[in-house]
Short mmCIF file of C-alpha atoms and ligand atoms in Angstrom, two decimals:
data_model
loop_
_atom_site.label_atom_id
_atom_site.label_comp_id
_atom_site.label_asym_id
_atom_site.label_seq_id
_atom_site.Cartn_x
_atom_site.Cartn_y
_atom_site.Cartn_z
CA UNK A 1 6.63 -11.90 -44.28
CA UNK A 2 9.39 -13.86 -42.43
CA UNK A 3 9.41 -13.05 -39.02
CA UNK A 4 13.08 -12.26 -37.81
CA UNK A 5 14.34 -14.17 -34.02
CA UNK A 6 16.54 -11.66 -32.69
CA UNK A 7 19.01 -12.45 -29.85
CA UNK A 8 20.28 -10.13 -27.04
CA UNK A 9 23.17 -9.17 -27.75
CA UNK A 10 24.18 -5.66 -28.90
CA UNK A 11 23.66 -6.02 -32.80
CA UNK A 12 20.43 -7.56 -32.73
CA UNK A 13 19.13 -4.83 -30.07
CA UNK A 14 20.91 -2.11 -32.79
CA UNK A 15 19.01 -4.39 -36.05
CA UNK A 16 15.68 -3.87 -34.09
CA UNK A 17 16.11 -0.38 -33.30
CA UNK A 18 16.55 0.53 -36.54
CA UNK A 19 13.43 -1.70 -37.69
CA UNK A 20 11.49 0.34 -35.34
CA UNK A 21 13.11 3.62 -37.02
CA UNK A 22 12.07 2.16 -40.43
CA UNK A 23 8.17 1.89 -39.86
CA UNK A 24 8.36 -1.73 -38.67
CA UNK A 25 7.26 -3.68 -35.85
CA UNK A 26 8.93 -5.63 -33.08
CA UNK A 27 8.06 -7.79 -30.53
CA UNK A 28 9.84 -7.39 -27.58
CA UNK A 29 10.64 -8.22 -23.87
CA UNK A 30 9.18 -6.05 -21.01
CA UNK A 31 8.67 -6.96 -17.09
CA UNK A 32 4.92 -7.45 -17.82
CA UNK A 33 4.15 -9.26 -20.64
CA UNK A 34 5.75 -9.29 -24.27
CA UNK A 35 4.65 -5.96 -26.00
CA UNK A 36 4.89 -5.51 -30.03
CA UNK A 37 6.15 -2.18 -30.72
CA UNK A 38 6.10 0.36 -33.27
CA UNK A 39 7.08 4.36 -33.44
CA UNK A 40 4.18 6.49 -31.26
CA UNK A 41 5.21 8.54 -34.44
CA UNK A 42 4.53 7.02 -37.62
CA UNK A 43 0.73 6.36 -37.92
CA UNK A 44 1.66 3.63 -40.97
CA UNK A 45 3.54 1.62 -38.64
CA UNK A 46 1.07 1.81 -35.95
CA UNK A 47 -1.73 0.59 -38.23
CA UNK A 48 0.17 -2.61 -38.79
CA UNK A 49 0.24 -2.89 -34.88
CA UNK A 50 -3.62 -3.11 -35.15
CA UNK A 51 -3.32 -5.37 -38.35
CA UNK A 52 -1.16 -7.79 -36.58
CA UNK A 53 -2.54 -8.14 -33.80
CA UNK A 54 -6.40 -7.73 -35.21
CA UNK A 55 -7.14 -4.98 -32.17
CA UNK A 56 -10.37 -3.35 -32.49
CA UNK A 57 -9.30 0.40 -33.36
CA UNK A 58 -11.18 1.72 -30.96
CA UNK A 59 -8.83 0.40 -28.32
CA UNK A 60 -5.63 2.76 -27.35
CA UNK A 61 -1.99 1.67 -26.70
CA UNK A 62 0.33 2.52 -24.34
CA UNK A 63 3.84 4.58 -24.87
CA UNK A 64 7.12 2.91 -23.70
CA UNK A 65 9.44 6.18 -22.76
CA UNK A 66 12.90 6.16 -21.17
CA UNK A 67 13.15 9.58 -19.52
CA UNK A 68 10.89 12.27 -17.54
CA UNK A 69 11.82 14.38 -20.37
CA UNK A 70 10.26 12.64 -23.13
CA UNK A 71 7.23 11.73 -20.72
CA UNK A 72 7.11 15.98 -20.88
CA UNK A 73 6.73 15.97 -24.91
CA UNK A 74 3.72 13.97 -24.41
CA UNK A 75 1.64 14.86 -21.92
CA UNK A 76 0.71 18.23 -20.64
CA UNK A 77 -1.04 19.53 -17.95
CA UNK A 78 0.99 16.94 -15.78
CA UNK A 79 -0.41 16.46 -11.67
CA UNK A 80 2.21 16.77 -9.19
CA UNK A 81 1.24 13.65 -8.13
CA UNK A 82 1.76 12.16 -11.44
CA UNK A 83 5.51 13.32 -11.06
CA UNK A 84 5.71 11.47 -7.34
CA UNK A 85 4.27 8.46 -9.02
CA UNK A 86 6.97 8.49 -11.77
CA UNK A 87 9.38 9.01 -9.03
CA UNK A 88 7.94 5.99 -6.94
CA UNK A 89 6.80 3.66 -9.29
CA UNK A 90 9.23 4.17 -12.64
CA UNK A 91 10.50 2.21 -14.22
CA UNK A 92 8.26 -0.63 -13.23
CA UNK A 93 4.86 -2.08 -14.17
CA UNK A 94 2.57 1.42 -13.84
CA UNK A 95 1.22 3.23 -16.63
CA UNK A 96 -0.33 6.71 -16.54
CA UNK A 97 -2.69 7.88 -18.28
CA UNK A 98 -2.61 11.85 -18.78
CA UNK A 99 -3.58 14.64 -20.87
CA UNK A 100 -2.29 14.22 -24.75
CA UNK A 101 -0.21 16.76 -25.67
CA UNK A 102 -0.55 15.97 -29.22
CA UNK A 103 2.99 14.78 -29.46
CA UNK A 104 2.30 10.96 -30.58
CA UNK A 105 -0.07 9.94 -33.63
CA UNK A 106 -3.65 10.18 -32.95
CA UNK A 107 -4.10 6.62 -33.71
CA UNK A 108 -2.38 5.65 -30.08
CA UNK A 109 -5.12 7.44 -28.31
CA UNK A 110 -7.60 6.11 -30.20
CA UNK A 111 -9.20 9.45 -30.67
CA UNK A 112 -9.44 9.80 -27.10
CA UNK A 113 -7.86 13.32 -25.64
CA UNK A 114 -5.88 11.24 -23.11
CA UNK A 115 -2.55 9.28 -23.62
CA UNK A 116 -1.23 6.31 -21.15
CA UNK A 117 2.61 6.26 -20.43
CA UNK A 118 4.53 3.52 -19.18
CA UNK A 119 8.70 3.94 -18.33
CA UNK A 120 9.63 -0.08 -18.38
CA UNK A 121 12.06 -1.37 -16.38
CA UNK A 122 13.39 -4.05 -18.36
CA UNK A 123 16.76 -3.84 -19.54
CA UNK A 124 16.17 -5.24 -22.64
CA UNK A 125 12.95 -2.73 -23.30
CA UNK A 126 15.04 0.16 -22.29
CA UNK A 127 17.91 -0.36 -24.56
CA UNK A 128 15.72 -0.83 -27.61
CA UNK A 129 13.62 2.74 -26.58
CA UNK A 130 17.33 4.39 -26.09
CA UNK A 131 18.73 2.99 -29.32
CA UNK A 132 15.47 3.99 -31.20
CA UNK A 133 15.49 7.05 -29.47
CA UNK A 134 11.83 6.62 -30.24
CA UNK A 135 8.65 6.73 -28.15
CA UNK A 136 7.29 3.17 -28.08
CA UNK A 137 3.70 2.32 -28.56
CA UNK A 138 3.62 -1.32 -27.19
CA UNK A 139 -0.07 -3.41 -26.67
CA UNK A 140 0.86 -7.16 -25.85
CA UNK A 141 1.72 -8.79 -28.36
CA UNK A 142 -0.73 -11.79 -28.75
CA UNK A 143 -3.13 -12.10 -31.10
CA UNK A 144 -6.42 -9.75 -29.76
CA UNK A 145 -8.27 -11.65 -27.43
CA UNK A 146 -5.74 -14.59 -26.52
CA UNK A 147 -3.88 -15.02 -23.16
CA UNK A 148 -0.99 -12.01 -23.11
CA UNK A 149 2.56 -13.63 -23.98
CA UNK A 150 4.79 -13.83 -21.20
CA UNK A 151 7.82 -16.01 -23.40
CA UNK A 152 8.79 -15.33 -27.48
CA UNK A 153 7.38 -18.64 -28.52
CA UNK A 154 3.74 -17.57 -27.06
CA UNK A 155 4.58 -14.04 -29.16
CA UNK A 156 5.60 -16.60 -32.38
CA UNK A 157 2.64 -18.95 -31.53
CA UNK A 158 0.22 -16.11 -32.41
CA UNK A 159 2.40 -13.05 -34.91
CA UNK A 160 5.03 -15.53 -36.65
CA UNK A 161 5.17 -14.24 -40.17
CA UNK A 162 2.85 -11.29 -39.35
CA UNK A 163 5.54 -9.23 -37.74
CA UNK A 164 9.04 -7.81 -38.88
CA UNK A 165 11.09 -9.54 -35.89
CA UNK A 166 10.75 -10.66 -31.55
CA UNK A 167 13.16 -10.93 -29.65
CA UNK A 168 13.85 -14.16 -27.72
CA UNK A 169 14.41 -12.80 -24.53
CA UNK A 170 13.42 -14.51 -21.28
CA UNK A 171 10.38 -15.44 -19.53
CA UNK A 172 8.37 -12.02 -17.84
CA UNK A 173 9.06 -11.60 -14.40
CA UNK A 174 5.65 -9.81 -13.93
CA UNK A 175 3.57 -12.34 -15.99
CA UNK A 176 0.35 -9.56 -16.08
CA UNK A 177 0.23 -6.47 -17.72
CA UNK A 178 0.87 -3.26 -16.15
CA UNK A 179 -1.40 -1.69 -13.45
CA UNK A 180 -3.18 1.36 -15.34
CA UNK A 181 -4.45 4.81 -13.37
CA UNK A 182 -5.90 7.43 -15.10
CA UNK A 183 -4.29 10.80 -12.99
CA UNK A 184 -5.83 14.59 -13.19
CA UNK A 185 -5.57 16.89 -10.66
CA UNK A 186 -8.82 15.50 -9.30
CA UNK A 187 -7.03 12.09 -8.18
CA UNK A 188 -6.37 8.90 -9.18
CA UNK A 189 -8.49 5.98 -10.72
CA UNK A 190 -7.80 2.65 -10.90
CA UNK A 191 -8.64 1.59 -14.77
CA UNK A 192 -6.39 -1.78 -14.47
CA UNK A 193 -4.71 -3.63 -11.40
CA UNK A 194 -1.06 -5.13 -11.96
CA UNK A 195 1.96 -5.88 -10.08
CA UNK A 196 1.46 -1.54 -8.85
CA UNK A 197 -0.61 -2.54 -6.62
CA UNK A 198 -3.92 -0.72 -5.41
CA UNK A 199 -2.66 -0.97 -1.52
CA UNK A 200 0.60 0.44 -2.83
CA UNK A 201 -0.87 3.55 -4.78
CA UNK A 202 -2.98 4.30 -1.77
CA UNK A 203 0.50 5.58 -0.19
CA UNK A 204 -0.02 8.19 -3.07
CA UNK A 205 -3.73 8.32 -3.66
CA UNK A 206 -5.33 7.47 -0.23
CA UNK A 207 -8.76 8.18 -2.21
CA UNK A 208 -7.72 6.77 -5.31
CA UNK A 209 -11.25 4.83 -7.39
CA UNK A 210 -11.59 1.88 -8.01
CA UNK A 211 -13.42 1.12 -11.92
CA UNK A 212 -16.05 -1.29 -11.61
CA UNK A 213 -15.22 -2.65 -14.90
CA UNK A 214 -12.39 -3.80 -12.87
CA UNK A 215 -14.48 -7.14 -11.22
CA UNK A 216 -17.54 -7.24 -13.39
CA UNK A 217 -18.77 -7.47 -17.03
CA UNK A 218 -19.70 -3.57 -17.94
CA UNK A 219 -23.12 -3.59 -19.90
CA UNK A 220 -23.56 -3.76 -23.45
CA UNK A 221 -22.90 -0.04 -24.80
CA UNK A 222 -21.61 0.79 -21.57
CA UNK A 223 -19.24 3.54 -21.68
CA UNK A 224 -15.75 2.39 -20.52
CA UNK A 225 -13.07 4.63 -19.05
CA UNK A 226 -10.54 1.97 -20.48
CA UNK A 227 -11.73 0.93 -23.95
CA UNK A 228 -9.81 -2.52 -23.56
CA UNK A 229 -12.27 -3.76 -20.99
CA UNK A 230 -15.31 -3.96 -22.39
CA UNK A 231 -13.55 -6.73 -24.53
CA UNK A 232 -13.47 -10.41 -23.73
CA UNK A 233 -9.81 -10.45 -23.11
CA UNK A 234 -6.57 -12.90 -22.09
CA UNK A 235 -9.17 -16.19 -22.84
CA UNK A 236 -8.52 -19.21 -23.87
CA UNK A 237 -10.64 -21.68 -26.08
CA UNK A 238 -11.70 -23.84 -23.27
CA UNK A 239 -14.59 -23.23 -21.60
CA UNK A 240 -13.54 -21.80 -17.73
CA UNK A 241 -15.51 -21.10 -14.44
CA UNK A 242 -13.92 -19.41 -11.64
CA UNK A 243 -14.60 -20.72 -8.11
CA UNK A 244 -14.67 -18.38 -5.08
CA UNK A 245 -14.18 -20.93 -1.97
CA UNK A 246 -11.91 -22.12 0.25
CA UNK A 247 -9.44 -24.86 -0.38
CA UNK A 248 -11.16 -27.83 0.87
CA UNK A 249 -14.41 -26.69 -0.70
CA UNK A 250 -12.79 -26.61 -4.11
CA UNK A 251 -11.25 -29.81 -3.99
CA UNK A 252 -14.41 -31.47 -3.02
CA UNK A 253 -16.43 -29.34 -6.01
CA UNK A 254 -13.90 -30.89 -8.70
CA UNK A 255 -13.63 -34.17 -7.21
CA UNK A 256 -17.66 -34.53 -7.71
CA UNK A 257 -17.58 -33.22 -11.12
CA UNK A 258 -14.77 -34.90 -12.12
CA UNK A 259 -13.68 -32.13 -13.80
CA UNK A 260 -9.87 -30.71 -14.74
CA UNK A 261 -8.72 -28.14 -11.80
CA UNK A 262 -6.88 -25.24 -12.61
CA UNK A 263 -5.60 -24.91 -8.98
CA UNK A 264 -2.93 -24.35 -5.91
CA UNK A 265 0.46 -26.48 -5.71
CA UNK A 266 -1.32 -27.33 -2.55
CA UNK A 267 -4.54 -28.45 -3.73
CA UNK A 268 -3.34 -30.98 -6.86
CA UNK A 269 -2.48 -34.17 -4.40
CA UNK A 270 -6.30 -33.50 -3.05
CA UNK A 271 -7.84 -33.70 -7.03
CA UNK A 272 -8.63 -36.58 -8.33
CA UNK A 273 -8.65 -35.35 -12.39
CA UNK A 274 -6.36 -33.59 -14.07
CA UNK A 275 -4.61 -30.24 -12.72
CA UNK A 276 -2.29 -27.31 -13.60
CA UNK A 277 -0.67 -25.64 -11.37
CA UNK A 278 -0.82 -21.92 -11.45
CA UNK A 279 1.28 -21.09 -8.02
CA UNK A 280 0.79 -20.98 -4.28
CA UNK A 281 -1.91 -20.20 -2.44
CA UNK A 282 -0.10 -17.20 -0.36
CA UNK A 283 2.10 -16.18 -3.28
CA UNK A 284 0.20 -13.90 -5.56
CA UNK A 285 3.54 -12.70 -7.37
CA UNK A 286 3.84 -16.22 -8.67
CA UNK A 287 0.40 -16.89 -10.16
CA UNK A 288 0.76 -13.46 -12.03
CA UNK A 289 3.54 -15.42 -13.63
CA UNK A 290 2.21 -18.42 -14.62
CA UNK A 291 -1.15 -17.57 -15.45
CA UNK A 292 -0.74 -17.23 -19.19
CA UNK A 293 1.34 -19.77 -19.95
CA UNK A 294 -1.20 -22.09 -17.69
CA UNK A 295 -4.51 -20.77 -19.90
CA UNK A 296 -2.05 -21.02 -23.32
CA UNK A 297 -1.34 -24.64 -22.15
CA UNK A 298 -5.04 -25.65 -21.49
CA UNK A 299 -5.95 -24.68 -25.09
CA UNK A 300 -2.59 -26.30 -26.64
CA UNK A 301 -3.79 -29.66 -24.74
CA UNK A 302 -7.82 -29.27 -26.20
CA UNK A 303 -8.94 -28.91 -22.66
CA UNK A 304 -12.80 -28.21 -23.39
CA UNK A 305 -14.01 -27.33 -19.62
CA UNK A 306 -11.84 -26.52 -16.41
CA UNK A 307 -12.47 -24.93 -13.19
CA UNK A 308 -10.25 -22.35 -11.66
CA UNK A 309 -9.35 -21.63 -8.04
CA UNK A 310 -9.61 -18.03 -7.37
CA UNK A 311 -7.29 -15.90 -5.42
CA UNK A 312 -7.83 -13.55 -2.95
CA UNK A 313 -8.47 -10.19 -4.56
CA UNK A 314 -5.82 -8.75 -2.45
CA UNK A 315 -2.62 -7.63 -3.83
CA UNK A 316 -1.09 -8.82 -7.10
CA UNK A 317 -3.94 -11.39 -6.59
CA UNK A 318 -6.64 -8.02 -7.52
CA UNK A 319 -4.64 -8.28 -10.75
CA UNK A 320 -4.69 -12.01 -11.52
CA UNK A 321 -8.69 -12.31 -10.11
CA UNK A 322 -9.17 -9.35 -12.99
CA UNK A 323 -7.70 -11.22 -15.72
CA UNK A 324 -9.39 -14.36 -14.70
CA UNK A 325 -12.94 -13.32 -14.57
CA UNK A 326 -12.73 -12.43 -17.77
CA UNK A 327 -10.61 -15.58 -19.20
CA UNK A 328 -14.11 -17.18 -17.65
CA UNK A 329 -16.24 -14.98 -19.71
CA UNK A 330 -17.90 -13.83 -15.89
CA UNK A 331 -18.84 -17.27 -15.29
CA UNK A 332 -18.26 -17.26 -11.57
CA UNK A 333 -19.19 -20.05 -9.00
CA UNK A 334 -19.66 -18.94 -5.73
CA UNK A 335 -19.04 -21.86 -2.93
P1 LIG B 1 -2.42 -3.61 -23.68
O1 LIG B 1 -1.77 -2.76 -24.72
O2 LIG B 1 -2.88 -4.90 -24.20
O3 LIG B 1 -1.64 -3.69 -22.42
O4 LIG B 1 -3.71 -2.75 -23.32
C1 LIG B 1 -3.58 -1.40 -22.99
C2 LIG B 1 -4.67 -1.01 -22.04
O5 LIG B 1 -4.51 0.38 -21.70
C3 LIG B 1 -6.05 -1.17 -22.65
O6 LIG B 1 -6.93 -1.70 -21.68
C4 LIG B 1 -6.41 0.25 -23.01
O7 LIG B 1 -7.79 0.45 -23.01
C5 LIG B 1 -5.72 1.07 -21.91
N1 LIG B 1 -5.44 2.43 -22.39
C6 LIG B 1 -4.50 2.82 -23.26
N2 LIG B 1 -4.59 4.15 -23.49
C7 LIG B 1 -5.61 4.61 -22.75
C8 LIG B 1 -6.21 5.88 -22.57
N3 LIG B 1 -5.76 6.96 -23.22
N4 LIG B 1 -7.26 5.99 -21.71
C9 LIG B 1 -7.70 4.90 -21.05
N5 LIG B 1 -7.20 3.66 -21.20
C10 LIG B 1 -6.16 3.51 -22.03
MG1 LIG B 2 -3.42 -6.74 -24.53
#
């Protein structure tokens, strides 16, 4: 199939609103990462999602909504604290996950009795929900297992000619995916850190859990609260190792092994081999944004081995430690 580049403007957004309405599937902007949408209503249209993208069925997606009212159609059984999180948080880069109501296809829950809802705040996101008038289911929308897109030539690199259209919006301003909780009226759990960050639900949830899967590999067979972590996720092809230590300690590490650095602004004048720059030390926001691109660039280049400089796991950095442990496949170097 060709794979329609839509621009911004206000017949393009109509064209892929009424794709969506006709059982297609569009890849489009959000603040997170690029997500490839399809109607939470029509289960044909959601099994190309899966096709496209070759995601293991067994892993649910998350609705795109544009009001409180449709987030009532599909969840019941809704916490208060859900609502004050909604009013906090939305739209922005938190999804909730919540009791199904039944509403949206089966297929988005993966079977599960639980659905996860996300209200976007990117423009271009919410006028393609509004003009579809259409709950969006929207996983990333890279091919399963590859670094998340964060521009529409990563989404093209991956889905050209698998998908009905993108749209070539602008870089993410997020760079990560959204921070997931699962909410009862229990509490709170922490199933995936994002730019929501776990210091910032605290305000809500000053008990909220924290999922081990979060910072380590879960076991073989190991039953998941999120069914996307127990997959090797967001790697690239080359072979990474993430380095806890300071800065000094990294740049002497590399310099011995002579080995490529994926590191700090800060740190490249101190390495002697090649770099890429992923950010600044103290600014977690901006290595949430780069990230991707950095690990899509290391495989574009045939980069067979690299080390990475770890953040803190404070912050957005929780987030961006999260999605590199497992671009390293858990290999982690301790200094
Ligand atoms: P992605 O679509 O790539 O952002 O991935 C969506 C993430 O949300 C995956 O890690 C899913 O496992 C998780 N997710 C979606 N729906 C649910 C649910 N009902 N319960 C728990 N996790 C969910
Ligand atoms: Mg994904």
């Amino acid at each position: 199939m060709e794979t329609k580049r839509l621009n911004l403007d206000e017949e393009s957004l109509n064209c892929a609103a009424d794709i969506l309405k006709g059982g297609g599937i569009v890849a489009i902007p959000t603040e997170t990462v690029y997500g490839l949408a399809a109607s939470a209503l029509d289960k044909e249209a959601l099994s190309k999602v899966f096709a496209a993208k070759g995601r293991p069925q067994d892993n649910p997606l998350i609705v795109h909504i544009d009001s409180l009212e449709m987030l009532k159609k599909i969840a019941v059984n809704i916490p208060e604290k859900a609502f004050l999180c909604a009013e906090k948080f939305w739209p922005g880069p938190l999804t909730m996950v919540l009791e199904s109501s039944g509403f949206v296809c089966s297929e988005v829950s993966a079977g599960l009795s639980t659905v996860a809802v996300r209200m976007p705040s990117d423009s271009v996101a919410r006028a393609v929900i509004e003009k579809s008038g259409l709950p969006l289911a929207a996983p990333s929308a890279n091919a399963s297992g590859s670094p998340s897109p964060t521009s529409p030539f990563h989404v093209l690199d991956d889905l050209d000619g698998k998908i009905d259209a993108v749209i070539m919006g602008e870089n993410c301003r997020v760079g990560v995916e959204s921070t997931v909780i699962s909410v009862t009226k229990d509490g709170a759990r922490l199933l995936r850190p994002g730019a929501v960050t776990l210091e910032m639900l605290k305000e809500i949830f000053p008990d909220i859990a924290v999922d081990k899967a979060i910072l380590s590999q879960p076991e073989k067979d190991e039953k998941v609260a999120s069914p996307g972590m127990k997959y090797k996720h967001y790697a690239p092809k080359t072979a990474l190792y993430l380095v806890n230590s300071s800065s000094k300690a990294f740049c002497e590490f590399v310099n011995k092994e002579n080995a490529v650095a994926v590191c700090f602004k800060e740190e490249a004048k101190n390495i002697k081999g090649k770099t890429y720059v992923y950010g600044e030390e103290e600014n977690e926001e901006a290595m949430a944004q780069s990230l991707f691109a950095v690990l899509r660039t290391l495989d574009k280049e045939n980069i067979e081995k690299a080390y990475v400089h770890a953040p803190k796991k404070q912050g957005v950095g929780l987030a961006v430690y999260n999605r590199l442990i497992r671009a390293c496949a858990f290999r982690v170097i301790d200094l």
